[in-house]
Amino acid sequence: GNFGAFTTERTANSMSQIGCTWTIIGHSEERRDLAETMRCGGAHSEHIATAVGMLLNKKIRCARAAGLNVLYCIGENADEVNQREAVLEHQIALGLDGIDLNNMVLAYEPVWAIGPGKTPPSASQIAQTASIVKRLCPAPLVYGGGLKQENSSAIAAIPDVDGGLIALTRFS
């Protein structure tokens, strides 16, 4: 239907002109939609992740040229859990190639854990992944996958996590 994160379907200049100061690039829905477009166009599966990373890099460059700060999302889907470190390294290397990390924040979203009924990773799993991400890229890191009232204190206590990317979470 008409539900999901449609985060980068506007030009960077137009968003800057109306007063936006931040943009989200690389959100899981954006990555999925770019990959699907490429599949429909006949792209070979082994090249899609690289092409998506290169396109996201161009979007980051445009956003930065327009004066926008960037929240760059990275994360693995259910089929990639066993290759988590390689996937994250690939996403960071391609997406941030040649990018100045000032005014840049990374968001780790384990795609396999997002959504109703999904089980988020444990705090120790998040801490381990955050350590990997910080080793790969020194930018601030927020967590964005299944943040709930029940796990928010444990996630907030992880030294390598600098905040949360919160969407439809409700805290009562």
CSV table of C-alpha atoms in Angstrom, one decimal:
chain,number,residue,atom,x,y,z
A,1,GLY,CA,0.0,0.0,0.0
A,2,ASN,CA,1.0,3.5,0.8
A,3,PHE,CA,3.2,2.8,3.8
A,4,GLY,CA,7.0,3.0,4.2
A,5,ALA,CA,9.9,5.4,4.3
A,6,PHE,CA,10.1,7.5,1.2
A,7,THR,CA,13.1,9.5,2.3
A,8,THR,CA,15.0,10.7,-0.8
A,9,GLU,CA,12.5,11.3,-3.5
A,10,ARG,CA,13.0,15.0,-3.5
A,11,THR,CA,15.9,17.0,-4.8
A,12,ALA,CA,18.5,18.2,-2.3
A,13,ASN,CA,18.4,21.8,-3.5
A,14,SER,CA,14.6,22.0,-3.2
A,15,MET,CA,14.7,20.5,0.4
A,16,SER,CA,17.5,22.9,1.3
A,17,GLN,CA,15.5,25.9,0.0
A,18,ILE,CA,12.5,25.0,2.1
A,19,GLY,CA,14.6,24.9,5.2
A,20,CYS,CA,15.6,21.3,5.7
A,21,THR,CA,19.0,20.8,7.2
A,22,TRP,CA,19.2,17.0,7.2
A,23,THR,CA,18.3,14.1,4.9
A,24,ILE,CA,18.2,10.4,5.2
A,25,ILE,CA,20.0,8.5,2.4
A,26,GLY,CA,20.3,4.7,2.1
A,27,HIS,CA,17.3,3.7,4.2
A,28,SER,CA,16.3,0.1,3.7
A,29,GLU,CA,13.3,0.9,1.6
A,30,GLU,CA,15.3,3.1,-0.7
A,31,ARG,CA,18.0,0.4,-1.1
A,32,ARG,CA,15.2,-2.1,-1.8
A,33,ASP,CA,13.5,0.1,-4.4
A,34,LEU,CA,16.7,1.0,-6.2
A,35,ALA,CA,17.7,-2.7,-6.4
A,36,GLU,CA,14.2,-3.6,-7.7
A,37,THR,CA,14.4,-1.0,-10.4
A,38,MET,CA,17.8,-2.4,-11.5
A,39,ARG,CA,16.4,-6.0,-11.5
A,40,CYS,CA,13.5,-4.8,-13.7
A,41,GLY,CA,16.1,-3.2,-16.0
A,42,GLY,CA,17.9,-6.5,-16.4
A,43,ALA,CA,20.9,-5.8,-14.1
A,44,HIS,CA,22.8,-8.9,-12.9
A,45,SER,CA,22.3,-9.7,-9.2
A,46,GLU,CA,26.0,-9.7,-8.4
A,47,HIS,CA,26.3,-6.1,-9.6
A,48,ILE,CA,23.2,-4.6,-7.9
A,49,ALA,CA,24.6,-3.9,-4.5
A,50,THR,CA,27.6,-2.1,-6.0
A,51,ALA,CA,25.4,0.0,-8.3
A,52,VAL,CA,23.1,0.9,-5.4
A,53,GLY,CA,26.1,2.0,-3.3
A,54,MET,CA,27.5,4.1,-6.1
A,55,LEU,CA,24.1,5.8,-6.6
A,56,LEU,CA,23.7,6.5,-2.9
A,57,ASN,CA,27.2,8.0,-3.0
A,58,LYS,CA,26.0,10.4,-5.7
A,59,LYS,CA,23.0,11.3,-3.6
A,60,ILE,CA,25.2,12.0,-0.6
A,61,ARG,CA,27.4,14.3,-2.8
A,62,CYS,CA,24.3,16.2,-4.1
A,63,ALA,CA,22.9,16.5,-0.6
A,64,ARG,CA,26.2,17.8,0.8
A,65,ALA,CA,26.6,20.2,-2.2
A,66,ALA,CA,23.1,21.6,-1.3
A,67,GLY,CA,24.3,22.2,2.3
A,68,LEU,CA,22.4,19.3,3.8
A,69,ASN,CA,23.7,17.1,6.6
A,70,VAL,CA,23.3,13.4,5.9
A,71,LEU,CA,22.1,10.4,7.9
A,72,TYR,CA,23.4,7.5,6.0
A,73,CYS,CA,21.7,4.2,6.7
A,74,ILE,CA,23.5,0.8,6.5
A,75,GLY,CA,22.4,-2.7,7.4
A,76,GLU,CA,21.9,-6.2,6.3
A,77,ASN,CA,18.8,-8.1,5.3
A,78,ALA,CA,17.9,-11.6,6.5
A,79,ASP,CA,19.9,-13.3,3.7
A,80,GLU,CA,23.0,-11.3,4.6
A,81,VAL,CA,23.2,-11.9,8.4
A,82,ASN,CA,26.1,-14.4,8.1
A,83,GLN,CA,28.0,-11.8,6.0
A,84,ARG,CA,27.1,-8.8,8.2
A,85,GLU,CA,30.6,-7.4,8.4
A,86,ALA,CA,31.3,-7.7,4.7
A,87,VAL,CA,27.9,-6.2,3.8
A,88,LEU,CA,28.5,-3.2,6.1
A,89,GLU,CA,32.0,-2.7,4.9
A,90,HIS,CA,30.8,-2.7,1.3
A,91,GLN,CA,28.0,-0.2,2.0
A,92,ILE,CA,30.3,2.1,3.9
A,93,ALA,CA,33.1,1.9,1.4
A,94,LEU,CA,30.9,2.6,-1.6
A,95,GLY,CA,28.5,5.1,-0.1
A,96,LEU,CA,31.1,7.2,1.7
A,97,ASP,CA,33.8,7.0,-0.9
A,98,GLY,CA,35.4,10.5,-1.0
A,99,ILE,CA,32.9,11.9,1.4
A,100,ASP,CA,33.9,14.4,4.2
A,101,LEU,CA,32.5,12.9,7.4
A,102,ASN,CA,31.7,16.2,9.0
A,103,ASN,CA,28.0,16.6,9.6
A,104,MET,CA,27.5,13.0,8.7
A,105,VAL,CA,25.8,10.4,10.9
A,106,LEU,CA,25.5,6.6,10.2
A,107,ALA,CA,22.4,4.7,11.1
A,108,TYR,CA,22.6,0.9,11.6
A,109,GLU,CA,19.4,-0.7,10.7
A,110,PRO,CA,19.3,-4.5,10.8
A,111,VAL,CA,16.6,-4.9,8.1
A,112,TRP,CA,15.8,-8.4,9.3
A,113,ALA,CA,14.7,-7.1,12.7
A,114,ILE,CA,12.5,-4.2,11.6
A,115,GLY,CA,8.7,-4.4,11.6
A,116,PRO,CA,5.8,-5.7,13.7
A,117,GLY,CA,6.5,-9.2,15.2
A,118,LYS,CA,10.2,-9.1,14.4
A,119,THR,CA,12.8,-9.8,17.1
A,120,PRO,CA,15.5,-7.1,17.4
A,121,PRO,CA,19.0,-8.1,18.0
A,122,SER,CA,20.2,-8.2,21.6
A,123,ALA,CA,22.2,-5.4,23.2
A,124,SER,CA,25.3,-7.5,23.0
A,125,GLN,CA,24.7,-8.1,19.2
A,126,ILE,CA,24.1,-4.4,18.7
A,127,ALA,CA,27.3,-3.6,20.6
A,128,GLN,CA,29.3,-6.0,18.5
A,129,THR,CA,28.0,-4.6,15.3
A,130,ALA,CA,28.5,-1.0,16.5
A,131,SER,CA,32.1,-1.8,17.3
A,132,ILE,CA,32.5,-3.1,13.7
A,133,VAL,CA,30.9,0.0,12.2
A,134,LYS,CA,33.0,2.3,14.3
A,135,ARG,CA,36.2,0.5,13.2
A,136,LEU,CA,35.1,0.9,9.6
A,137,CYS,CA,34.0,4.6,9.9
A,138,PRO,CA,34.5,7.0,12.8
A,139,ALA,CA,31.3,9.0,12.2
A,140,PRO,CA,28.6,9.1,14.9
A,141,LEU,CA,26.4,6.0,14.8
A,142,VAL,CA,22.7,5.7,15.7
A,143,TYR,CA,20.7,2.5,16.0
A,144,GLY,CA,17.5,2.1,14.0
A,145,GLY,CA,16.2,-1.4,14.1
A,146,GLY,CA,13.4,-2.4,16.5
A,147,LEU,CA,14.1,0.2,19.2
A,148,LYS,CA,11.4,-0.3,21.8
A,149,GLN,CA,10.8,0.9,25.4
A,150,GLU,CA,11.9,-2.6,26.6
A,151,ASN,CA,15.3,-2.4,25.0
A,152,SER,CA,16.0,1.4,24.9
A,153,SER,CA,17.9,1.6,28.2
A,154,ALA,CA,20.2,-1.3,27.1
A,155,ILE,CA,20.8,0.2,23.7
A,156,ALA,CA,21.5,3.6,25.2
A,157,ALA,CA,24.2,2.1,27.4
A,158,ILE,CA,26.2,0.8,24.4
A,159,PRO,CA,29.3,3.1,24.2
A,160,ASP,CA,29.6,2.9,20.4
A,161,VAL,CA,25.9,3.9,19.9
A,162,ASP,CA,25.3,7.6,19.8
A,163,GLY,CA,21.5,7.7,19.6
A,164,GLY,CA,18.5,6.1,18.0
A,165,LEU,CA,16.8,6.4,14.6
A,166,ILE,CA,13.1,6.2,15.7
A,167,ALA,CA,10.2,6.0,13.3
A,168,LEU,CA,6.9,4.5,14.4
A,169,THR,CA,8.1,3.5,17.9
A,170,ARG,CA,5.7,4.6,20.6
A,171,PHE,CA,6.8,5.1,24.2
A,172,SER,CA,4.0,5.3,26.7
